mmCIF file of C-alpha atoms in Angstrom:
data_model
loop_
_atom_site.group_PDB
_atom_site.id
_atom_site.type_symbol
_atom_site.label_atom_id
_atom_site.label_comp_id
_atom_site.label_asym_id
_atom_site.label_seq_id
_atom_site.Cartn_x
_atom_site.Cartn_y
_atom_site.Cartn_z
ATOM 1 C CA MET T 16 -34.305 16.415 89.419
ATOM 2 C CA ARG T 17 -35.200 14.337 86.407
ATOM 3 C CA LYS T 18 -32.433 12.609 84.536
ATOM 4 C CA LYS T 19 -32.832 12.586 80.765
ATOM 5 C CA ASN T 20 -30.559 11.715 77.908
ATOM 6 C CA PRO T 21 -29.205 14.975 76.446
ATOM 7 C CA PHE T 22 -29.746 15.942 72.845
ATOM 8 C CA SER T 23 -26.778 17.255 70.869
ATOM 9 C CA PHE T 24 -27.456 19.826 68.168
ATOM 10 C CA ILE T 25 -24.560 20.608 65.839
ATOM 11 C CA LEU T 26 -24.874 23.521 63.422
ATOM 12 C CA LEU T 27 -22.433 23.265 60.527
ATOM 13 C CA LEU T 28 -21.759 26.640 58.922
ATOM 14 C CA LEU T 29 -20.415 26.343 55.401
ATOM 15 C CA SER T 30 -18.323 29.061 53.822
ATOM 16 C CA VAL T 31 -15.772 29.342 51.061
ATOM 17 C CA THR T 32 -12.387 30.742 51.929
ATOM 18 C CA ILE T 33 -8.706 30.068 51.320
ATOM 19 C CA VAL T 34 -7.199 28.512 54.435
ATOM 20 C CA PRO T 35 -4.144 26.440 55.355
ATOM 21 C CA LEU T 36 -4.429 22.665 55.153
ATOM 22 C CA GLY T 37 -6.203 21.307 58.231
ATOM 23 C CA ALA T 38 -8.070 24.504 59.131
ATOM 24 C CA SER T 39 -11.156 23.348 57.213
ATOM 25 C CA ILE T 40 -11.280 20.108 59.185
ATOM 26 C CA THR T 41 -13.791 20.162 62.037
ATOM 27 C CA ALA T 42 -14.744 17.600 64.651
ATOM 28 C CA THR T 43 -17.446 16.705 67.140
ATOM 29 C CA TYR T 44 -17.069 14.862 70.419
ATOM 30 C CA ILE T 45 -20.078 13.319 72.143
ATOM 31 C CA PRO T 46 -19.354 11.741 75.554
ATOM 32 C CA ASP T 47 -21.530 8.769 76.410
ATOM 33 C CA THR T 48 -23.952 9.798 79.139
ATOM 34 C CA ASN T 49 -24.917 6.212 80.025
ATOM 35 C CA LEU T 50 -21.654 4.592 81.065
ATOM 36 C CA TYR T 51 -21.546 0.843 81.720
ATOM 37 C CA PHE T 52 -19.244 -2.140 81.378
ATOM 38 C CA THR T 53 -20.032 -4.964 78.976
ATOM 39 C CA ILE T 54 -18.204 -7.738 77.108
ATOM 40 C CA GLY T 55 -16.053 -6.894 74.112
ATOM 41 C CA SER T 56 -17.103 -6.888 70.482
ATOM 42 C CA SER T 57 -14.854 -6.598 67.421
ATOM 43 C CA PRO T 58 -12.110 -5.457 67.322
ATOM 44 C CA PHE T 59 -11.970 -6.386 71.027
ATOM 45 C CA ALA T 60 -12.114 -10.015 72.106
ATOM 46 C CA PRO T 61 -15.431 -11.383 73.462
ATOM 47 C CA SER T 62 -13.648 -11.940 76.761
ATOM 48 C CA ASP T 63 -12.663 -8.261 77.126
ATOM 49 C CA PHE T 64 -14.291 -6.032 79.764
ATOM 50 C CA ILE T 65 -15.053 -2.667 78.146
ATOM 51 C CA ALA T 66 -16.980 0.582 78.687
ATOM 52 C CA HIS T 67 -17.717 3.046 75.873
ATOM 53 C CA LEU T 68 -16.751 6.602 76.885
ATOM 54 C CA GLY T 69 -17.461 8.726 73.817
ATOM 55 C CA THR T 70 -17.349 9.241 70.047
ATOM 56 C CA LEU T 71 -14.947 11.624 68.280
ATOM 57 C CA THR T 72 -15.787 12.338 64.620
ATOM 58 C CA PHE T 73 -13.630 14.269 62.134
ATOM 59 C CA TYR T 74 -15.120 15.916 59.022
ATOM 60 C CA ILE T 75 -12.577 16.403 56.216
ATOM 61 C CA PRO T 76 -13.876 18.323 53.149
ATOM 62 C CA ASP T 77 -10.836 17.627 50.955
ATOM 63 C CA ASN T 78 -10.103 14.065 52.186
ATOM 64 C CA GLN T 79 -6.637 15.167 53.358
ATOM 65 C CA LEU T 80 -6.181 13.787 56.882
ATOM 66 C CA PHE T 81 -2.786 13.208 58.492
ATOM 67 C CA ALA T 82 -2.222 11.798 61.994
ATOM 68 C CA PRO T 83 -5.505 12.691 63.779
ATOM 69 C CA SER T 84 -4.543 12.912 67.447
ATOM 70 C CA LEU T 85 -5.593 13.652 70.987
ATOM 71 C CA VAL T 86 -3.299 16.358 72.363
ATOM 72 C CA ASP T 87 -2.853 18.297 75.623
ATOM 73 C CA MET T 88 -4.209 15.230 77.424
ATOM 74 C CA THR T 89 -4.383 15.211 81.215
ATOM 75 C CA ALA T 90 -5.750 11.677 81.606
ATOM 76 C CA THR T 91 -3.764 9.157 83.628
ATOM 77 C CA ASN T 92 -2.357 6.087 81.884
ATOM 78 C CA ASN T 93 -4.223 3.610 84.059
ATOM 79 C CA PHE T 94 -7.498 3.496 85.964
ATOM 80 C CA SER T 95 -8.731 1.490 88.939
ATOM 81 C CA PHE T 96 -12.297 0.307 89.480
ATOM 82 C CA THR T 97 -13.664 -1.495 92.513
ATOM 83 C CA GLY T 98 -16.491 -3.995 92.903
ATOM 84 C CA PRO T 99 -17.250 -7.752 93.072
ATOM 85 C CA VAL T 100 -14.479 -9.860 91.528
ATOM 86 C CA THR T 101 -14.040 -13.636 91.367
ATOM 87 C CA GLU T 102 -10.809 -15.582 91.149
ATOM 88 C CA TYR T 103 -12.233 -19.080 91.727
ATOM 89 C CA ASN T 104 -15.460 -21.115 91.957
ATOM 90 C CA ASP T 105 -16.919 -22.713 95.060
ATOM 91 C CA TRP T 106 -15.717 -26.335 95.158
ATOM 92 C CA GLN T 107 -19.187 -27.610 96.069
ATOM 93 C CA THR T 108 -21.576 -25.489 94.010
ATOM 94 C CA GLY T 109 -19.229 -24.681 91.140
ATOM 95 C CA LEU T 110 -20.453 -21.066 91.290
ATOM 96 C CA PRO T 111 -18.107 -18.040 91.293
ATOM 97 C CA VAL T 112 -17.078 -16.706 94.709
ATOM 98 C CA TYR T 113 -17.046 -12.893 94.655
ATOM 99 C CA THR T 114 -15.149 -10.540 96.931
ATOM 100 C CA THR T 115 -14.723 -6.775 96.687
ATOM 101 C CA GLN T 116 -11.488 -6.094 94.843
ATOM 102 C CA THR T 117 -9.861 -3.370 92.783
ATOM 103 C CA LYS T 118 -8.825 -4.052 89.190
ATOM 104 C CA THR T 119 -7.266 -1.857 86.519
ATOM 105 C CA GLY T 120 -7.793 -0.730 82.943
ATOM 106 C CA ARG T 121 -6.670 1.770 80.309
ATOM 107 C CA ILE T 122 -8.134 3.957 77.559
ATOM 108 C CA CYS T 123 -8.291 2.625 73.993
ATOM 109 C CA ALA T 124 -9.452 4.182 70.717
ATOM 110 C CA VAL T 125 -11.165 2.143 67.995
ATOM 111 C CA THR T 126 -10.741 3.444 64.423
ATOM 112 C CA THR T 127 -11.299 2.195 60.891
ATOM 113 C CA VAL T 128 -8.699 3.086 58.263
ATOM 114 C CA LYS T 129 -9.090 1.894 54.660
ATOM 115 C CA GLY T 130 -11.560 -0.793 55.690
ATOM 116 C CA LYS T 131 -9.539 -2.200 58.600
ATOM 117 C CA THR T 132 -10.852 -1.703 62.167
ATOM 118 C CA THR T 133 -8.325 -1.830 65.013
ATOM 119 C CA TYR T 134 -7.872 -0.448 68.507
ATOM 120 C CA LYS T 135 -4.947 1.471 69.947
ATOM 121 C CA GLU T 136 -4.038 2.062 73.577
ATOM 122 C CA ILE T 137 -4.080 5.735 74.559
ATOM 123 C CA TRP T 138 -1.543 6.876 77.135
ATOM 124 C CA GLY T 139 -2.861 10.151 78.517
ATOM 125 C CA GLN T 140 0.290 11.060 80.415
ATOM 126 C CA ALA T 141 2.155 11.225 77.106
ATOM 127 C CA GLY T 142 0.155 14.393 76.345
ATOM 128 C CA THR T 143 -0.044 13.704 72.597
ATOM 129 C CA GLN T 144 -1.515 10.457 71.273
ATOM 130 C CA PRO T 145 -2.134 9.679 67.577
ATOM 131 C CA LEU T 146 -5.408 7.802 67.205
ATOM 132 C CA THR T 147 -3.970 5.526 64.535
ATOM 133 C CA ASP T 148 -0.525 4.278 63.535
ATOM 134 C CA THR T 149 -1.301 4.843 59.855
ATOM 135 C CA SER T 150 1.302 7.032 58.154
ATOM 136 C CA GLY T 151 0.537 9.378 55.283
ATOM 137 C CA ASN T 152 -2.863 10.594 54.153
ATOM 138 C CA ILE T 153 -5.771 8.545 55.507
ATOM 139 C CA ASN T 154 -7.815 9.824 52.540
ATOM 140 C CA THR T 155 -11.329 9.950 53.961
ATOM 141 C CA SER T 156 -14.098 12.519 54.359
ATOM 142 C CA VAL T 157 -15.203 11.204 57.770
ATOM 143 C CA PHE T 158 -12.969 9.649 60.422
ATOM 144 C CA VAL T 159 -14.455 8.232 63.637
ATOM 145 C CA ALA T 160 -12.677 7.280 66.861
ATOM 146 C CA GLU T 161 -14.686 5.426 69.511
ATOM 147 C CA ILE T 162 -13.110 5.882 72.955
ATOM 148 C CA TYR T 163 -13.279 3.022 75.486
ATOM 149 C CA LEU T 164 -12.144 2.094 78.965
ATOM 150 C CA VAL T 165 -10.795 -1.460 78.713
ATOM 151 C CA GLY T 166 -9.957 -3.687 81.676
ATOM 152 C CA TYR T 167 -6.730 -5.660 81.869
ATOM 153 C CA GLN T 168 -8.653 -8.603 83.347
ATOM 154 C CA THR T 169 -11.169 -10.617 81.352
ATOM 155 C CA ALA T 170 -14.925 -10.158 81.800
ATOM 156 C CA SER T 171 -15.216 -13.546 83.495
ATOM 157 C CA HIS T 172 -13.649 -12.035 86.633
ATOM 158 C CA PHE T 173 -16.544 -9.601 87.083
ATOM 159 C CA LYS T 174 -20.141 -10.034 88.237
ATOM 160 C CA PRO T 175 -22.920 -9.270 85.730
ATOM 161 C CA GLY T 176 -25.388 -6.759 87.141
ATOM 162 C CA ALA T 177 -22.935 -5.488 89.766
ATOM 163 C CA ILE T 178 -21.732 -1.897 90.136
ATOM 164 C CA TYR T 179 -18.087 -0.858 89.702
ATOM 165 C CA SER T 180 -16.828 2.485 91.003
ATOM 166 C CA ILE T 181 -13.836 4.301 89.509
ATOM 167 C CA THR T 182 -11.452 4.506 92.465
ATOM 168 C CA GLY T 183 -8.195 5.517 90.784
ATOM 169 C CA GLY T 184 -7.138 7.589 87.796
ATOM 170 C CA THR T 185 -8.434 10.731 86.108
ATOM 171 C CA PHE T 186 -10.012 10.965 82.665
ATOM 172 C CA GLY T 187 -9.177 14.647 82.495
ATOM 173 C CA SER T 188 -9.311 16.864 79.408
ATOM 174 C CA PHE T 189 -7.957 16.953 75.875
ATOM 175 C CA ASN T 190 -7.769 18.850 72.596
ATOM 176 C CA VAL T 191 -7.704 17.540 69.031
ATOM 177 C CA ALA T 192 -5.096 18.184 66.367
ATOM 178 C CA VAL T 193 -3.894 16.840 63.007
ATOM 179 C CA ALA T 194 -0.561 16.924 61.235
ATOM 180 C CA GLN T 195 -0.272 19.335 58.320
ATOM 181 C CA ASN T 196 1.511 16.736 56.219
ATOM 182 C CA SER T 197 3.120 13.305 56.347
ATOM 183 C CA ASN T 198 5.870 14.558 58.670
ATOM 184 C CA GLY T 199 3.684 13.568 61.632
ATOM 185 C CA ILE T 200 1.870 15.186 64.528
ATOM 186 C CA TYR T 201 5.068 15.901 66.487
ATOM 187 C CA ASN T 202 6.496 18.045 63.667
ATOM 188 C CA SER T 203 3.472 19.848 62.182
ATOM 189 C CA LYS T 204 0.620 20.015 64.693
ATOM 190 C CA GLU T 205 -2.496 22.064 63.913
ATOM 191 C CA TYR T 206 -5.456 22.323 66.301
ATOM 192 C CA ILE T 207 -8.908 21.285 65.099
ATOM 193 C CA SER T 208 -12.118 22.870 66.401
ATOM 194 C CA VAL T 209 -14.317 20.414 68.290
ATOM 195 C CA ASN T 210 -18.022 21.182 68.875
ATOM 196 C CA GLY T 211 -17.469 24.740 67.644
ATOM 197 C CA GLN T 212 -14.525 25.277 70.017
ATOM 198 C CA ALA T 213 -12.632 28.549 69.431
ATOM 199 C CA ILE T 214 -9.076 28.053 68.134
ATOM 200 C CA PRO T 215 -6.682 30.946 68.879
ATOM 201 C CA SER T 216 -5.468 32.623 65.680
ATOM 202 C CA ASN T 217 -1.847 32.337 66.816
ATOM 203 C CA GLY T 218 -2.088 28.532 66.965
ATOM 204 C CA SER T 219 -1.832 28.337 70.760
ATOM 205 C CA GLN T 220 -3.698 25.814 72.904
ATOM 206 C CA PRO T 221 -7.496 26.266 72.980
ATOM 207 C CA ALA T 222 -9.691 25.651 76.020
ATOM 208 C CA PRO T 223 -9.788 21.838 76.420
ATOM 209 C CA LEU T 224 -12.751 19.467 76.462
ATOM 210 C CA GLN T 225 -13.614 16.875 79.122
ATOM 211 C CA LEU T 226 -13.352 13.205 78.158
ATOM 212 C CA ILE T 227 -16.362 12.272 80.327
ATOM 213 C CA SER T 228 -18.784 14.453 82.245
ATOM 214 C CA ASN T 229 -18.250 12.881 85.674
ATOM 215 C CA ASP T 230 -15.163 10.934 86.822
ATOM 216 C CA ALA T 231 -17.008 9.638 89.881
ATOM 217 C CA VAL T 232 -19.886 7.961 88.057
ATOM 218 C CA PRO T 233 -20.365 4.265 88.966
ATOM 219 C CA LEU T 234 -20.598 1.770 86.087
ATOM 220 C CA PRO T 235 -22.878 -1.283 86.090
ATOM 221 C CA TYR T 236 -21.829 -4.488 84.309
ATOM 222 C CA VAL T 237 -24.484 -5.028 81.632
ATOM 223 C CA ASP T 238 -25.188 -8.305 79.834
ATOM 224 C CA PRO T 239 -28.316 -9.846 78.205
ATOM 225 C CA ASP T 240 -29.581 -11.014 81.617
ATOM 226 C CA HIS T 241 -28.838 -7.644 83.240
ATOM 227 C CA PRO T 242 -29.824 -4.924 80.727
ATOM 228 C CA TYR T 243 -29.015 -1.267 81.208
ATOM 229 C CA SER T 244 -31.920 0.783 82.475
ATOM 230 C CA THR T 245 -32.085 4.495 83.153
ATOM 231 C CA VAL T 246 -33.792 5.306 86.422
ATOM 232 C CA ASP T 247 -35.561 8.672 86.452
ATOM 233 C CA TYR T 248 -35.298 10.791 89.601
ATOM 234 C CA LEU T 249 -37.727 13.666 90.236
ATOM 235 C CA PHE T 250 -36.878 15.805 93.277
ATOM 236 C CA GLY T 251 -39.074 18.404 94.940
ATOM 237 C CA ILE T 252 -39.614 20.265 98.214
ATOM 238 C CA ILE T 253 -43.128 19.940 99.608
ATOM 239 C CA GLU T 254 -44.871 21.245 102.717
ATOM 240 C CA GLU T 255 -42.472 24.176 103.061
ATOM 241 C CA ALA T 256 -43.302 25.425 106.527
ATOM 242 C CA THR T 257 -43.250 28.727 108.426
ATOM 243 C CA PHE T 258 -41.922 27.935 111.891
ATOM 244 C CA ASN T 259 -41.565 29.557 115.277
ATOM 245 C CA VAL T 260 -37.917 30.230 116.149
ATOM 246 C CA ASP T 261 -38.601 29.239 119.764
ATOM 247 C CA ASN T 262 -39.269 25.670 118.582
ATOM 248 C CA ALA T 263 -35.702 25.341 117.250
ATOM 249 C CA ILE T 264 -33.767 26.748 120.246
ATOM 250 C CA GLY T 265 -30.853 24.570 121.395
ATOM 251 C CA THR T 266 -31.547 20.881 120.949
ATOM 252 C CA LYS T 267 -35.201 21.374 120.007
ATOM 253 C CA ALA T 268 -35.988 20.682 116.334
ATOM 254 C CA THR T 269 -38.883 21.802 114.175
ATOM 255 C CA LEU T 270 -40.049 20.965 110.659
ATOM 256 C CA ALA T 271 -38.870 23.351 107.937
ATOM 257 C CA ALA T 272 -39.865 21.359 104.846
ATOM 258 C CA LYS T 273 -40.203 17.878 103.429
ATOM 259 C CA ALA T 274 -37.990 16.458 100.670
ATOM 260 C CA GLN T 275 -39.716 14.244 98.123
ATOM 261 C CA LEU T 276 -37.830 12.061 95.650
ATOM 262 C CA THR T 277 -39.825 10.067 93.105
ATOM 263 C CA LEU T 278 -38.213 7.167 91.266
ATOM 264 C CA SER T 279 -39.566 5.782 88.013
ATOM 265 C CA ASN T 280 -38.304 3.073 85.641
ATOM 266 C CA SER T 281 -36.476 1.470 88.560
ATOM 267 C CA ASP T 282 -36.369 -2.210 89.429
ATOM 268 C CA PRO T 283 -39.004 -2.740 92.150
ATOM 269 C CA GLU T 284 -36.866 -5.525 93.597
ATOM 270 C CA LYS T 285 -33.860 -3.236 94.122
ATOM 271 C CA SER T 286 -32.945 -0.409 96.449
ATOM 272 C CA TYR T 287 -31.358 2.816 95.199
ATOM 273 C CA GLY T 288 -29.441 5.705 96.699
ATOM 274 C CA VAL T 289 -28.529 9.319 96.055
ATOM 275 C CA ALA T 290 -26.074 11.831 97.463
ATOM 276 C CA ILE T 291 -27.927 14.973 98.533
ATOM 277 C CA LYS T 292 -26.264 18.332 99.263
ATOM 278 C CA PHE T 293 -27.672 21.473 100.872
ATOM 279 C CA GLU T 294 -26.015 24.865 100.299
ATOM 280 C CA ASP T 295 -26.896 28.493 100.811
ATOM 281 C CA GLY T 296 -26.204 31.093 98.138
ATOM 282 C CA ASN T 297 -22.738 31.837 99.577
ATOM 283 C CA HIS T 298 -21.708 28.158 99.637
ATOM 284 C CA ASP T 299 -20.939 28.391 103.365
ATOM 285 C CA GLU T 300 -20.689 25.329 105.595
ATOM 286 C CA THR T 301 -23.059 26.930 108.109
ATOM 287 C CA PHE T 302 -26.583 28.290 107.695
ATOM 288 C CA SER T 303 -28.325 31.432 108.893
ATOM 289 C CA LEU T 304 -31.700 33.149 108.640
ATOM 290 C CA GLY T 305 -31.709 36.719 107.348
ATOM 291 C CA LEU T 306 -34.097 39.521 108.284
ATOM 292 C CA ASP T 307 -36.516 39.970 105.370
ATOM 293 C CA GLY T 308 -34.364 37.507 103.400
ATOM 294 C CA SER T 309 -31.258 39.727 103.586
ATOM 295 C CA LYS T 310 -28.163 38.693 105.522
ATOM 296 C CA SER T 311 -26.725 42.207 105.558
ATOM 297 C CA ILE T 312 -29.054 43.446 108.321
ATOM 298 C CA TYR T 313 -29.301 40.745 111.003
ATOM 299 C CA THR T 314 -28.846 36.993 110.951
ATOM 300 C CA ILE T 315 -29.771 34.105 113.209
ATOM 301 C CA GLY T 316 -27.576 31.046 112.858
ATOM 302 C CA TYR T 317 -29.187 27.610 112.753
ATOM 303 C CA THR T 318 -28.427 23.963 112.042
ATOM 304 C CA LEU T 319 -30.134 22.050 109.249
ATOM 305 C CA ARG T 320 -30.871 18.399 110.024
ATOM 306 C CA PHE T 321 -31.609 15.671 107.487
ATOM 307 C CA LEU T 322 -31.788 11.916 108.003
ATOM 308 C CA SER T 323 -30.841 12.443 111.681
ATOM 309 C CA GLN T 324 -27.604 14.137 110.618
ATOM 310 C CA ASN T 325 -26.535 17.742 111.113
ATOM 311 C CA VAL T 326 -25.902 19.168 107.650
ATOM 312 C CA LEU T 327 -22.668 20.862 106.601
ATOM 313 C CA GLY T 328 -23.173 23.104 103.588
ATOM 314 C CA GLY T 329 -21.942 21.448 100.392
ATOM 315 C CA VAL T 330 -21.147 18.117 102.073
ATOM 316 C CA PRO T 331 -23.143 15.204 100.566
ATOM 317 C CA ILE T 332 -25.391 13.029 102.722
ATOM 318 C CA SER T 333 -26.326 9.544 101.547
ATOM 319 C CA TRP T 334 -30.040 8.964 101.158
ATOM 320 C CA ASN T 335 -30.301 5.204 100.715
ATOM 321 C CA GLY T 336 -33.076 2.647 100.629
ATOM 322 C CA LEU T 337 -34.994 4.451 97.865
ATOM 323 C CA LYS T 338 -37.680 2.466 96.081
ATOM 324 C CA GLU T 339 -39.859 2.869 92.995
ATOM 325 C CA GLY T 340 -42.407 5.636 93.534
ATOM 326 C CA ILE T 341 -42.466 8.389 96.156
ATOM 327 C CA ASN T 342 -39.806 8.628 98.901
ATOM 328 C CA GLU T 343 -40.019 11.364 101.547
ATOM 329 C CA GLN T 344 -37.855 12.702 104.373
ATOM 330 C CA ASN T 345 -38.277 15.608 106.796
ATOM 331 C CA ILE T 346 -35.930 18.598 106.755
ATOM 332 C CA LEU T 347 -35.571 20.006 110.270
ATOM 333 C CA ILE T 348 -34.147 23.179 111.819
ATOM 334 C CA THR T 349 -32.421 23.144 115.198
ATOM 335 C CA GLY T 350 -29.501 24.663 117.109
ATOM 336 C CA ILE T 351 -30.667 28.296 117.250
ATOM 337 C CA ASN T 352 -28.941 30.353 119.947
ATOM 338 C CA ALA T 353 -31.512 31.703 122.417
ATOM 339 C CA THR T 354 -29.650 34.985 123.016
ATOM 340 C CA GLU T 355 -29.187 35.606 119.303
ATOM 341 C CA ALA T 356 -32.903 35.026 118.747
ATOM 342 C CA ALA T 357 -33.919 37.245 121.659
ATOM 343 C CA LEU T 358 -31.844 40.181 120.369
ATOM 344 C CA ALA T 359 -33.195 39.865 116.841
ATOM 345 C CA PRO T 360 -35.187 42.833 115.464
ATOM 346 C CA SER T 361 -38.812 42.102 114.718
ATOM 347 C CA GLY T 362 -39.607 40.826 111.253
ATOM 348 C CA ASP T 363 -39.679 37.792 109.012
ATOM 349 C CA TYR T 364 -36.527 35.695 108.783
ATOM 350 C CA SER T 365 -35.753 33.321 105.947
ATOM 351 C CA ASP T 366 -32.985 31.537 104.075
ATOM 352 C CA THR T 367 -32.683 30.175 100.541
ATOM 353 C CA ILE T 368 -31.238 26.689 100.309
ATOM 354 C CA ILE T 369 -29.962 25.087 97.088
ATOM 355 C CA VAL T 370 -30.461 21.318 97.041
ATOM 356 C CA SER T 371 -28.397 19.089 94.689
ATOM 357 C CA VAL T 372 -29.221 15.427 94.197
ATOM 358 C CA THR T 373 -26.809 12.989 92.522
ATOM 359 C CA PRO T 374 -27.906 9.368 91.893
ATOM 360 C CA LYS T 375 -25.325 6.780 92.890
ATOM 361 C CA ASP T 376 -24.914 3.041 92.518
ATOM 362 C CA THR T 377 -27.697 0.547 93.186
ATOM 363 C CA LEU T 378 -27.268 -0.689 96.761
#
């Protein structure tokens, strides 16, 4: 698996038609794929601890924009993140003393209306949240809302270069709507299409969008001395082997294949880790070999072993201690029942395994 920044292509189709106010407004939402904490910049204070989550942009052909809002939100009001935190300095060295603690934050939206840039707290559990407190027509052709996670504690409590894991709260999903007039979003809501999203003709709720792509992603704390870097992971299976079933009977184990994970653009002084999952095509917890690749004729159950652990299908295993360059581990087969193997019809037995690799925090 090789991690690359995605490219977003937006095709804007122009047509002329007579439509109700608001229907000609469109929007795009681009979630940030490289999430990290850093110190605040205007309109936040330099002491704030913030992470950019995504950019929501409205396009308004007639400059008539009333109460742009996030609606149908399922995000929680508050979020918890865990990692090194300091509350005091060592009395001898004067350096911060860090312990693992959990701190909290909330979602905020930064907007600029008539030349003034401000931020507004977004309470997801309210369901509907106007992105600005401005009343009446905002009178603009483009309106941008930058979405952030903002800590309640100042940045000085956190350790630059450290990793913080989201341990509480859900970012969830949302839709976008505007008010049809100055009566406000609660009295005249109209859905707006985001990224070409289909809006039901009867005005009902469309299929929602996700605020971020992965709630479980860990966030590093980035500053000038600890810049953000994207580590590339390239995964492959090498030395796929044909094996004798007799060599995997009971507690005996034999080589089935070798997993190879190549890291590039990583810090050679650091160690990295991934969560690796093995699944068959049926997403079962157990594994079996099928006669001529088919499991409808005869199967022989087996246990997959990786990193000295027996694998459960779909359950992640931590592969830690990864370094820049090539990292390899054996994939073994064991636990075959002798009677089941002895009764098996003659032929070739095989299984197809799907391997998923998810990078995690720097260890």
